[in-house]
Amino acid sequence: MGDLGKGYKLVFLGDQGVGKTSIITCFMYGKFDTSYQATIGIDFLSKTTRYEDRTFRLQLWDTAGQERFKSLVPSYIRDSSVAVIVYDVASKQSFINTSKWIEEVRAERGSYVIIVLVGNKTDLVNKRQVSIEEGENKAREFGALFMETSAKAGFNIKPLFCKITSALQGNEAVSWTKQEDLVDVNLKPLMFSSQANHQQESNCSC
Amino acid sequence: MSRKRTENGSESGPATSHVPVDRFGFLKQEHANSPERFSKSKTTSSTDHDREERKVRKWRKMIGVGGSDWKHYVRRKPNVVRRRIRKGIPDCLRGLVWQLISGSRDLLLMNPGVYEQLVIYETSASELDIIRDISRTFPSHVFFQKRHGPGQRSLYNVLKAYSVYDRDVGYVQGMGFIAGLLLLYMSEEDAFWLLVALLKGAVHAPMEGLYHAGLPLVQQYLFQLESLVKELIPKLGEHFTQEMINPSMYASQWFITVFSYSFPFPLALRIWDVFLSEGVKIVFKVGLALLKYCQDELVKLPFEKLIHALKTFPEDAMNPDTLLPLAYSIKVSKRLEELTLEYQKTNAKPVQP
């Protein structure tokens, strides 16, 4: 990887429409896109990020969430460093289904993978069906990291990736973390940057 | 957003709103799908216009009123038909011709009232999944933009009807882009029967295997494509192997949506003209032509840049008049048959007692 730093493969899993692509778009380009197409098959993006004076090259693999596409996924899980399993806090079913996704990851990678359970769409306050506690408990049960986010509001997106890079560096035990321990670095709506490059750099200021 | 039927039974595109759109109805700033990027000048010359008029007249004569002469003409002059389709069906006749060449018109006539029954009286287990994807299907097209608008409603109806018609397949992400493309050229009911014709194989091999559990046909096509790349573009095939690039990383969308997902719309339409008339081999031909056309650049790229390049081909490579002649020159039929047998032998599942 040269001076680009060590490369890590992150695979994003979870049901259809939970916000996998939106989380990635928000992290990559600092914007929430209201008119994006459903992911078909597999998409790939990469980004260099800095954490504690170290440079990390993150390869982000975005997958189609529908059950039928699961046959395309195993080969992507196989050599991934991190599995980010996303559910929608306003959809109980998507939360229940995370167990299947986690089992799939464990079957392919055993314990050689960092699993991050992410509850997205926290902006849907009145539609919430999954509490923070439920999310934390499931993460603890499966030995995963946990965080809630809102790609739409730009909430906890940077901290999520800081948490991941921290875990990759070995600074953070791969265990659950309470939501109140997390800091939101951007509660305001995100700026829509049109100059964002698909290989831009970002500084995680956690 | 009303759409009028043309005299030939197809529908004209959606009425444009105040938003600047290209001639196909895509928002102008979404230039990835804009046809204007391929025209040398923004204004069509009178020569081009005359040529187009002559082309339309030829096609009208060939198909007859409402398609009455089509079968007769195809039997008499199959090579002329094939050549004309490859040159591109006139846009104003596209909807009707697609129905004629796919066999969907016959299905519609044989099944009166069936579509209405499926839409109105049946319920589908896939309804929530369909709803979740409706606004994420061609979001930059005016017809599908309005929440709960006629475009989204038609798309929902077609997908719901199919998920009831074939409960084994149900609804699979990717179908929406095919149904959406069809709805820009025909009515709901016509689009539904064309979807049935494609998936059930009215004229060519059935496509439904693309959407069955495990995506068996996608897996087969990816295997075939990988073999063809190694055989026909060996330098690139070798580079893909070195960089650990496999076809599922870039080509699943090609097969699942027949290039309607992310390709420039004018190119997608021209591919669909041929796809409906000649079958899935055009998907392989176009894919291989693209890789062949860009191989000198692709072989220089490392993994990350390579994947990015395989998702965003340069404009000149996406020009239908450049790409399609190259695609037609690539012969794959015989080899595809051999690779199908090879794949089936390797992946034969033991029959359950």
Coordinates of C-alpha atoms in Angstrom, one line a residue:
Chain A
M1 CA 0.0 0.0 0.0
G2 CA 3.0 2.3 0.2
D3 CA 2.5 5.6 1.9
L4 CA -1.2 5.2 1.8
G5 CA -1.1 3.2 5.0
K6 CA -2.5 -0.2 5.7
G7 CA -5.5 -1.3 3.7
Y8 CA -8.5 -2.7 5.4
K9 CA -11.6 -4.3 3.9
L10 CA -15.0 -3.3 5.4
V11 CA -18.1 -5.1 4.2
F12 CA -21.5 -3.5 4.9
L13 CA -24.4 -5.9 5.5
G14 CA -28.0 -5.7 6.5
D15 CA -31.5 -5.7 5.2
Q16 CA -32.8 -3.9 2.1
G17 CA -33.3 -0.1 2.7
V18 CA -31.7 0.1 6.2
G19 CA -29.2 2.8 5.0
K20 CA -26.0 1.0 4.2
T21 CA -25.3 3.1 1.1
S22 CA -26.4 6.3 2.8
I23 CA -23.9 5.7 5.7
I24 CA -21.1 5.1 3.1
T25 CA -22.1 8.2 1.1
C26 CA -22.3 10.3 4.2
F27 CA -18.8 9.2 5.2
M28 CA -17.3 9.5 1.7
Y29 CA -18.8 12.8 0.5
G30 CA -20.3 14.4 3.6
K31 CA -23.8 14.5 2.2
F32 CA -27.1 12.6 2.4
D33 CA -28.4 11.9 -1.1
T34 CA -32.2 11.8 -1.4
S35 CA -32.1 10.4 -4.9
Y36 CA -29.9 7.4 -5.0
Q37 CA -30.5 4.0 -6.7
A38 CA -31.0 0.8 -4.8
T39 CA -27.7 -1.2 -4.6
I40 CA -27.7 -4.1 -7.1
G41 CA -25.0 -6.7 -6.5
I42 CA -21.9 -5.1 -4.9
D43 CA -20.5 -1.6 -4.9
F44 CA -17.0 -0.5 -4.0
L45 CA -15.5 2.7 -2.6
S46 CA -12.3 3.5 -0.9
K47 CA -11.1 6.3 1.3
T48 CA -8.0 7.2 3.2
T49 CA -8.5 8.3 6.8
R50 CA -6.2 9.4 9.6
Y51 CA -6.4 8.2 13.2
E52 CA -3.9 9.1 15.8
D53 CA -1.1 9.9 13.4
R54 CA -1.7 6.7 11.4
T55 CA -3.1 6.5 7.9
F56 CA -5.7 3.9 7.2
R57 CA -6.9 2.9 3.7
L58 CA -10.5 1.7 4.0
Q59 CA -12.0 -0.4 1.3
L60 CA -15.8 -0.1 1.6
W61 CA -17.9 -2.9 0.1
D62 CA -21.5 -2.1 -0.1
T63 CA -23.9 -5.0 -0.7
A64 CA -27.5 -5.5 -1.8
G65 CA -29.5 -6.2 1.3
Q66 CA -32.2 -8.5 -0.1
E67 CA -32.1 -12.1 1.0
R68 CA -31.9 -13.3 -2.6
F69 CA -28.5 -11.6 -3.0
K70 CA -26.9 -13.5 -0.1
S71 CA -25.3 -15.9 -2.5
L72 CA -23.0 -13.1 -3.8
V73 CA -21.9 -12.0 -0.3
P74 CA -19.8 -14.8 1.2
S75 CA -16.7 -14.2 -1.0
Y76 CA -16.7 -10.6 0.2
I77 CA -17.0 -11.5 3.9
R78 CA -14.2 -14.1 3.5
D79 CA -11.3 -11.7 3.6
S80 CA -12.8 -8.7 5.3
S81 CA -11.3 -7.1 8.4
V82 CA -14.6 -5.5 9.5
A83 CA -18.3 -6.4 9.0
V84 CA -20.6 -3.5 9.6
I85 CA -24.1 -4.9 10.1
V86 CA -26.7 -2.2 9.8
Y87 CA -30.4 -2.2 10.8
D88 CA -33.1 0.5 10.8
V89 CA -34.1 1.5 14.3
A90 CA -37.6 2.1 12.9
S91 CA -37.8 -1.5 11.7
K92 CA -37.9 -4.3 14.2
Q93 CA -37.6 -6.9 11.5
S94 CA -34.4 -5.5 10.2
F95 CA -33.0 -5.7 13.8
I96 CA -34.1 -9.3 14.2
N97 CA -32.4 -10.2 10.9
T98 CA -29.1 -8.9 12.1
S99 CA -28.6 -12.1 14.0
K100 CA -28.6 -14.0 10.6
W101 CA -26.1 -11.6 9.2
I102 CA -23.8 -11.9 12.2
E103 CA -24.0 -15.7 12.0
E104 CA -23.2 -15.5 8.4
V105 CA -20.1 -13.5 9.2
R106 CA -19.0 -15.8 12.0
A107 CA -19.4 -18.8 9.7
E108 CA -17.1 -17.3 7.1
R109 CA -14.6 -15.5 9.4
G110 CA -14.9 -17.0 12.9
S111 CA -13.5 -14.6 15.4
Y112 CA -10.9 -13.1 12.9
V113 CA -13.2 -10.2 12.2
I114 CA -14.4 -7.0 13.9
I115 CA -18.2 -6.9 13.9
V116 CA -19.9 -3.5 14.3
L117 CA -23.7 -3.4 14.9
V118 CA -25.1 -0.1 13.7
G119 CA -28.7 1.1 14.3
N120 CA -29.3 3.7 11.6
K121 CA -32.2 6.3 11.0
T122 CA -32.2 7.7 14.6
D123 CA -33.8 10.8 13.1
L124 CA -37.1 8.8 12.8
V125 CA -37.7 9.5 16.5
N126 CA -41.5 8.9 16.5
K127 CA -41.1 5.7 14.5
R128 CA -38.5 4.0 16.6
Q129 CA -39.1 0.3 17.2
V130 CA -35.7 -0.8 18.6
S131 CA -34.3 0.8 21.7
I132 CA -30.7 1.6 22.3
E133 CA -30.6 -1.0 25.1
E134 CA -31.8 -3.7 22.7
G135 CA -29.1 -2.8 20.3
E136 CA -26.4 -2.7 23.0
N137 CA -27.6 -6.1 24.4
K138 CA -27.4 -7.8 21.0
A139 CA -24.0 -6.3 20.4
R140 CA -22.8 -7.6 23.8
E141 CA -24.3 -11.0 23.1
F142 CA -22.4 -11.4 19.8
G143 CA -19.2 -9.7 20.9
A144 CA -19.7 -6.8 18.6
L145 CA -19.1 -3.0 18.8
F146 CA -22.3 -0.9 18.8
M147 CA -23.3 2.5 17.6
E148 CA -26.5 4.3 16.5
T149 CA -26.3 6.7 13.6
S150 CA -28.4 8.9 11.3
A151 CA -27.0 9.2 7.8
K152 CA -29.7 11.8 7.1
A153 CA -28.8 14.0 10.0
G154 CA -25.1 13.3 9.8
F155 CA -25.2 11.9 13.3
N156 CA -22.4 9.7 14.5
I157 CA -21.1 8.9 11.0
K158 CA -17.5 10.1 11.6
P159 CA -17.4 8.6 15.1
L160 CA -18.5 5.3 13.7
F161 CA -15.5 5.2 11.4
C162 CA -13.2 6.5 14.1
K163 CA -14.4 3.6 16.3
I164 CA -13.7 1.2 13.5
T165 CA -10.2 2.5 12.8
S166 CA -9.5 2.5 16.6
A167 CA -10.6 -1.2 16.8
L168 CA -8.4 -2.0 13.8
Q169 CA -5.5 -0.4 15.5
G170 CA -6.2 -2.5 18.5
N171 CA -6.9 0.5 20.8
E172 CA -10.4 -0.7 21.5
A173 CA -11.4 -4.1 22.7
V174 CA -13.9 -5.6 20.4
S175 CA -16.8 -5.3 22.7
W176 CA -20.0 -3.3 23.1
T177 CA -19.9 0.3 24.0
K178 CA -22.7 2.3 25.5
Q179 CA -24.3 4.9 23.3
E180 CA -23.9 7.6 25.8
D181 CA -20.1 7.2 25.6
L182 CA -20.2 8.3 22.0
V183 CA -19.8 11.9 20.9
D184 CA -21.6 13.4 17.9
V185 CA -19.3 15.6 16.0
N186 CA -22.0 17.0 13.7
L187 CA -25.5 17.5 14.9
K188 CA -26.3 20.1 12.3
P189 CA -27.4 19.0 8.8
L190 CA -24.5 18.1 6.6
M191 CA -23.0 20.5 4.1
F192 CA -23.4 19.3 0.6
S193 CA -20.0 19.3 -0.9
S194 CA -19.9 18.8 -4.6
Q195 CA -16.2 18.7 -4.8
A196 CA -16.0 15.4 -2.9
N197 CA -13.6 13.0 -4.5
H198 CA -14.1 9.3 -4.3
Q199 CA -10.6 9.0 -2.8
Q200 CA -10.6 12.1 -0.6
E201 CA -8.9 12.1 2.7
S202 CA -10.6 12.9 6.0
N203 CA -9.4 13.5 9.5
C204 CA -11.3 11.7 12.2
S205 CA -11.5 14.2 15.0
C206 CA -13.0 12.0 17.6
Chain B
M1 CA -47.5 13.5 -16.0
S2 CA -50.0 12.0 -18.4
R3 CA -48.7 9.9 -21.2
K4 CA -50.5 9.7 -24.5
R5 CA -50.7 6.6 -26.6
T6 CA -49.2 6.9 -30.1
E7 CA -51.0 5.6 -33.1
N8 CA -49.0 2.5 -32.9
G9 CA -50.1 1.5 -29.5
S10 CA -46.9 2.4 -27.7
E11 CA -46.8 5.4 -25.3
S12 CA -44.9 8.6 -25.7
G13 CA -42.5 9.5 -22.8
P14 CA -43.7 11.4 -19.8
A15 CA -44.6 15.0 -20.1
T16 CA -41.7 17.2 -19.0
S17 CA -42.1 19.4 -16.0
H18 CA -40.3 22.7 -15.3
V19 CA -37.1 20.8 -14.4
P20 CA -34.6 20.8 -17.2
V21 CA -34.6 17.3 -18.6
D22 CA -33.0 15.5 -21.6
R23 CA -35.2 14.1 -24.4
F24 CA -35.6 10.9 -22.5
G25 CA -36.9 12.6 -19.3
F26 CA -33.8 12.3 -17.2
L27 CA -32.7 15.4 -15.2
K28 CA -30.1 17.3 -17.1
Q29 CA -27.5 17.5 -14.3
E30 CA -27.6 13.7 -14.1
H31 CA -25.5 13.6 -17.2
A32 CA -24.5 10.0 -16.7
N33 CA -27.8 9.1 -18.3
S34 CA -28.0 12.0 -20.6
P35 CA -28.0 11.2 -24.3
E36 CA -26.9 14.7 -25.2
R37 CA -23.3 13.9 -24.3
F38 CA -23.1 11.8 -27.5
S39 CA -24.4 14.3 -30.0
K40 CA -21.8 16.4 -31.8
S41 CA -23.9 19.4 -31.7
K42 CA -26.8 20.3 -29.5
T43 CA -29.1 21.0 -32.5
T44 CA -30.2 18.2 -34.8
S45 CA -29.4 19.0 -38.4
S46 CA -32.1 18.8 -41.0
T47 CA -30.2 16.0 -42.7
D48 CA -30.3 14.0 -39.4
H49 CA -34.0 14.8 -39.1
D50 CA -34.7 13.6 -42.7
R51 CA -32.7 10.4 -42.1
E52 CA -34.7 9.7 -39.0
E53 CA -38.0 10.4 -40.8
R54 CA -37.0 7.9 -43.6
K55 CA -36.1 5.4 -41.0
V56 CA -39.5 5.7 -39.3
R57 CA -41.3 5.4 -42.6
K58 CA -39.4 2.2 -43.4
W59 CA -40.2 0.8 -39.9
R60 CA -43.9 1.7 -40.2
K61 CA -44.1 -0.1 -43.5
M62 CA -42.3 -3.1 -42.1
I63 CA -44.6 -3.5 -39.0
G64 CA -47.9 -2.5 -40.5
V65 CA -50.8 -0.9 -38.6
G66 CA -50.5 -1.9 -35.0
G67 CA -48.0 -4.6 -35.9
S68 CA -50.3 -6.4 -38.3
D69 CA -47.5 -7.1 -40.9
W70 CA -44.7 -7.9 -38.5
K71 CA -44.7 -11.7 -38.4
H72 CA -45.0 -11.9 -42.1
Y73 CA -42.1 -9.5 -42.7
V74 CA -39.9 -11.3 -40.1
R75 CA -40.5 -14.6 -41.9
R76 CA -39.8 -13.2 -45.3
K77 CA -36.8 -11.0 -44.5
P78 CA -35.2 -12.0 -41.2
N79 CA -31.8 -10.6 -42.0
V80 CA -33.3 -7.2 -42.9
V81 CA -35.1 -7.1 -39.6
R82 CA -32.0 -8.1 -37.7
R83 CA -29.9 -5.5 -39.4
R84 CA -32.5 -2.7 -38.8
I85 CA -32.9 -3.7 -35.1
R86 CA -29.1 -3.5 -34.6
K87 CA -29.1 -0.1 -36.1
G88 CA -31.7 1.0 -33.5
I89 CA -35.5 1.0 -33.4
P90 CA -37.0 4.5 -33.9
D91 CA -37.9 5.8 -30.4
C92 CA -41.5 6.6 -31.4
L93 CA -42.0 2.9 -32.3
R94 CA -39.8 1.3 -29.7
G95 CA -42.6 0.3 -27.3
L96 CA -44.7 -1.5 -29.9
V97 CA -41.7 -3.2 -31.6
W98 CA -40.4 -4.4 -28.2
Q99 CA -43.8 -6.0 -27.6
L100 CA -43.7 -7.7 -31.0
I101 CA -40.2 -9.0 -30.9
S102 CA -40.5 -10.3 -27.3
G103 CA -43.8 -12.2 -27.9
S104 CA -45.5 -10.2 -25.1
R105 CA -48.2 -8.9 -27.4
D106 CA -49.4 -12.5 -27.9
L107 CA -49.3 -13.2 -24.2
L108 CA -51.4 -10.1 -23.6
L109 CA -54.0 -11.1 -26.1
M110 CA -54.2 -14.6 -24.7
N111 CA -54.7 -13.5 -21.2
P112 CA -57.4 -10.8 -21.1
G113 CA -58.2 -9.4 -17.6
V114 CA -55.4 -11.3 -15.9
Y115 CA -53.2 -8.3 -15.1
E116 CA -56.2 -6.4 -13.6
Q117 CA -57.0 -9.4 -11.4
L118 CA -53.4 -9.6 -10.2
V119 CA -53.2 -5.9 -9.4
I120 CA -56.5 -5.4 -7.8
Y121 CA -57.6 -8.6 -6.1
E122 CA -54.4 -10.4 -5.1
T123 CA -52.0 -9.6 -2.2
S124 CA -48.2 -10.1 -2.4
A125 CA -45.7 -11.1 0.3
S126 CA -43.3 -8.8 -1.4
E127 CA -45.3 -5.6 -1.1
L128 CA -43.1 -3.9 1.6
D129 CA -39.9 -4.8 -0.3
I130 CA -41.3 -3.3 -3.5
I131 CA -42.4 -0.1 -1.7
R132 CA -39.0 0.3 -0.1
D133 CA -37.4 0.3 -3.6
I134 CA -39.9 2.3 -5.6
S135 CA -38.3 5.7 -4.9
R136 CA -34.8 4.2 -5.5
T137 CA -35.6 3.2 -9.1
F138 CA -34.6 5.7 -11.7
P139 CA -34.7 8.5 -9.1
S140 CA -33.4 11.0 -11.7
H141 CA -36.2 10.4 -14.2
V142 CA -39.2 12.8 -14.0
F143 CA -41.7 10.0 -14.4
F144 CA -40.5 8.2 -11.3
Q145 CA -39.6 11.2 -9.1
K146 CA -42.9 12.2 -7.6
R147 CA -43.7 10.3 -4.4
H148 CA -46.9 8.3 -5.0
G149 CA -47.0 9.9 -8.5
P150 CA -48.3 8.0 -11.6
G151 CA -44.8 6.6 -12.4
Q152 CA -44.2 5.2 -8.9
R153 CA -47.7 3.8 -8.8
S154 CA -47.4 2.1 -12.2
L155 CA -44.0 0.6 -11.2
Y156 CA -45.5 -0.7 -8.0
N157 CA -48.4 -2.2 -9.8
V158 CA -46.3 -4.0 -12.4
L159 CA -43.8 -5.4 -9.7
K160 CA -46.6 -6.4 -7.4
A161 CA -48.5 -8.1 -10.2
Y162 CA -45.4 -10.1 -11.2
S163 CA -44.7 -11.1 -7.6
V164 CA -48.2 -12.6 -7.4
Y165 CA -48.0 -14.1 -10.9
D166 CA -44.9 -16.0 -10.0
R167 CA -44.7 -16.4 -6.3
D168 CA -41.5 -18.5 -6.5
V169 CA -39.6 -15.6 -7.9
G170 CA -41.6 -12.9 -6.1
Y171 CA -39.9 -9.6 -6.2
V172 CA -36.1 -9.2 -6.5
Q173 CA -34.1 -6.0 -6.5
G174 CA -33.1 -5.2 -10.0
M175 CA -36.5 -6.1 -11.5
G176 CA -37.6 -2.6 -10.8
F177 CA -35.1 -1.2 -13.3
I178 CA -36.3 -3.5 -16.0
A179 CA -40.0 -2.7 -15.3
G180 CA -39.1 1.0 -15.1
L181 CA -37.4 1.0 -18.5
L182 CA -40.4 -0.8 -20.0
L183 CA -42.9 1.7 -18.4
L184 CA -41.2 4.5 -20.2
Y185 CA -42.3 3.0 -23.5
M186 CA -45.6 1.2 -22.8
S187 CA -48.6 0.9 -20.6
E188 CA -48.6 -1.0 -17.3
E189 CA -50.3 -4.0 -18.7
D190 CA -48.0 -4.2 -21.7
A191 CA -44.9 -3.8 -19.4
F192 CA -46.2 -6.6 -17.2
W193 CA -46.6 -9.0 -20.0
L194 CA -43.2 -8.1 -21.5
L195 CA -41.7 -8.9 -18.1
V196 CA -43.5 -12.2 -18.1
A197 CA -42.3 -12.9 -21.7
L198 CA -38.7 -12.3 -20.6
L199 CA -38.7 -14.2 -17.3
K200 CA -40.7 -17.1 -18.6
G201 CA -38.9 -17.3 -22.0
A202 CA -41.6 -16.6 -24.6
V203 CA -39.0 -16.2 -27.3
H204 CA -35.5 -16.7 -25.8
A205 CA -34.1 -18.6 -22.8
P206 CA -36.1 -17.8 -19.6
M207 CA -34.5 -15.1 -17.5
E208 CA -36.2 -16.1 -14.2
G209 CA -33.0 -18.0 -13.1
L210 CA -31.4 -14.6 -12.6
Y211 CA -33.8 -14.0 -9.7
H212 CA -34.3 -17.4 -8.2
A213 CA -32.9 -18.1 -4.7
G214 CA -29.1 -18.2 -5.0
L215 CA -29.2 -16.3 -8.3
P216 CA -28.2 -19.4 -10.2
L217 CA -28.3 -17.9 -13.6
V218 CA -26.2 -14.9 -12.4
Q219 CA -23.6 -17.3 -11.1
Q220 CA -23.6 -19.1 -14.4
Y221 CA -23.3 -16.0 -16.5
L222 CA -20.4 -14.7 -14.3
F223 CA -18.6 -17.9 -14.7
Q224 CA -19.1 -17.7 -18.5
L225 CA -18.0 -14.1 -18.6
E226 CA -14.8 -14.8 -16.7
S227 CA -13.9 -17.6 -19.0
L228 CA -14.6 -15.5 -22.1
V229 CA -12.5 -12.6 -20.8
K230 CA -9.6 -15.0 -20.2
E231 CA -10.0 -16.4 -23.7
L232 CA -10.8 -13.3 -25.8
I233 CA -8.9 -10.6 -23.9
P234 CA -6.1 -12.7 -22.3
K235 CA -3.9 -9.8 -21.2
L236 CA -6.8 -8.2 -19.3
G237 CA -7.9 -11.6 -18.0
E238 CA -4.4 -12.2 -16.6
H239 CA -4.4 -8.7 -15.0
F240 CA -7.8 -9.4 -13.4
T241 CA -6.4 -12.6 -11.9
Q242 CA -3.3 -10.8 -10.5
E243 CA -5.4 -8.0 -9.0
M244 CA -8.0 -10.6 -7.7
I245 CA -10.9 -9.0 -9.6
N246 CA -13.7 -11.3 -10.3
P247 CA -16.8 -10.6 -12.4
S248 CA -19.2 -10.3 -9.5
M249 CA -17.4 -7.1 -8.6
Y250 CA -18.4 -5.3 -11.7
A251 CA -20.8 -7.4 -13.9
S252 CA -23.6 -8.7 -11.7
Q253 CA -25.6 -5.5 -12.4
W254 CA -25.1 -6.0 -16.2
F255 CA -26.9 -9.3 -16.1
I256 CA -29.5 -8.6 -13.3
T257 CA -30.7 -5.4 -15.0
V258 CA -29.6 -5.9 -18.6
F259 CA -27.5 -2.7 -18.4
S260 CA -30.5 -0.5 -17.4
Y261 CA -29.0 0.2 -13.9
S262 CA -26.1 2.5 -14.6
F263 CA -25.5 2.7 -18.3
P264 CA -26.2 5.9 -20.3
F265 CA -29.8 5.6 -21.4
P266 CA -29.3 5.9 -25.2
L267 CA -26.9 3.0 -25.0
A268 CA -29.1 0.9 -22.7
L269 CA -32.0 1.4 -25.2
R270 CA -29.9 0.2 -28.1
I271 CA -28.8 -2.8 -26.2
W272 CA -32.4 -3.6 -25.2
D273 CA -33.4 -3.4 -28.9
V274 CA -31.0 -6.2 -29.6
F275 CA -31.5 -8.1 -26.3
L276 CA -35.2 -8.5 -27.0
S277 CA -34.6 -9.8 -30.5
E278 CA -31.4 -11.9 -30.1
G279 CA -31.3 -12.8 -26.4
V280 CA -28.8 -12.6 -23.6
K281 CA -25.7 -13.1 -25.7
I282 CA -25.7 -9.3 -26.4
V283 CA -25.0 -8.7 -22.7
F284 CA -21.9 -10.8 -23.0
K285 CA -20.9 -9.1 -26.3
V286 CA -21.4 -5.6 -25.0
G287 CA -19.5 -6.4 -21.7
L288 CA -16.6 -7.9 -23.7
A289 CA -16.6 -5.1 -26.2
L290 CA -16.4 -2.6 -23.3
L291 CA -13.5 -4.4 -21.7
K292 CA -11.8 -4.8 -25.1
Y293 CA -12.2 -1.2 -25.9
C294 CA -10.7 0.0 -22.6
Q295 CA -8.2 -2.8 -22.0
D296 CA -5.1 -0.7 -22.7
E297 CA -6.1 1.6 -19.8
L298 CA -7.4 -1.1 -17.6
V299 CA -4.3 -3.3 -17.6
K300 CA -2.3 -0.4 -16.1
L301 CA -4.5 0.1 -13.1
P302 CA -4.1 -1.4 -9.6
F303 CA -7.0 -3.0 -7.7
E304 CA -8.9 0.0 -6.4
K305 CA -8.6 2.2 -9.5
L306 CA -9.4 -0.8 -11.6
I307 CA -12.7 -1.5 -9.8
H308 CA -13.6 2.2 -10.0
A309 CA -12.8 2.2 -13.7
L310 CA -15.0 -0.9 -14.2
K311 CA -18.0 1.0 -12.8
T312 CA -17.4 4.3 -14.6
F313 CA -16.3 3.7 -18.2
P314 CA -15.2 6.7 -20.3
E315 CA -17.7 8.6 -22.4
D316 CA -16.2 7.5 -25.8
A317 CA -16.5 3.9 -24.7
M318 CA -20.2 4.4 -24.0
N319 CA -21.1 5.8 -27.4
P320 CA -23.5 3.3 -29.0
D321 CA -22.1 4.0 -32.5
T322 CA -18.6 3.1 -31.3
L323 CA -19.4 0.3 -28.9
L324 CA -22.1 -1.7 -30.6
P325 CA -20.4 -2.4 -33.9
L326 CA -17.5 -3.8 -31.8
A327 CA -19.9 -5.9 -29.8
Y328 CA -21.5 -7.3 -32.9
S329 CA -18.1 -8.4 -34.2
I330 CA -17.5 -10.6 -31.2
K331 CA -18.7 -14.1 -31.7
V332 CA -19.7 -15.9 -28.5
S333 CA -22.7 -18.2 -29.3
K334 CA -20.9 -21.5 -29.7
R335 CA -18.6 -20.9 -26.8
L336 CA -21.4 -19.9 -24.5
E337 CA -23.1 -23.2 -25.2
E338 CA -20.0 -25.1 -24.3
L339 CA -19.4 -23.1 -21.2
T340 CA -23.0 -23.6 -20.1
L341 CA -22.5 -27.4 -20.2
E342 CA -19.2 -27.0 -18.4
Y343 CA -20.7 -25.0 -15.7
Q344 CA -23.7 -27.3 -15.3
K345 CA -21.4 -30.3 -15.0
T346 CA -19.2 -28.6 -12.4
N347 CA -22.2 -27.3 -10.4
A348 CA -24.6 -30.2 -10.9
K349 CA -26.7 -30.7 -7.7
P350 CA -27.5 -34.2 -6.7
V351 CA -31.1 -35.0 -7.4
Q352 CA -33.1 -35.4 -4.2
P353 CA -34.5 -38.9 -3.8

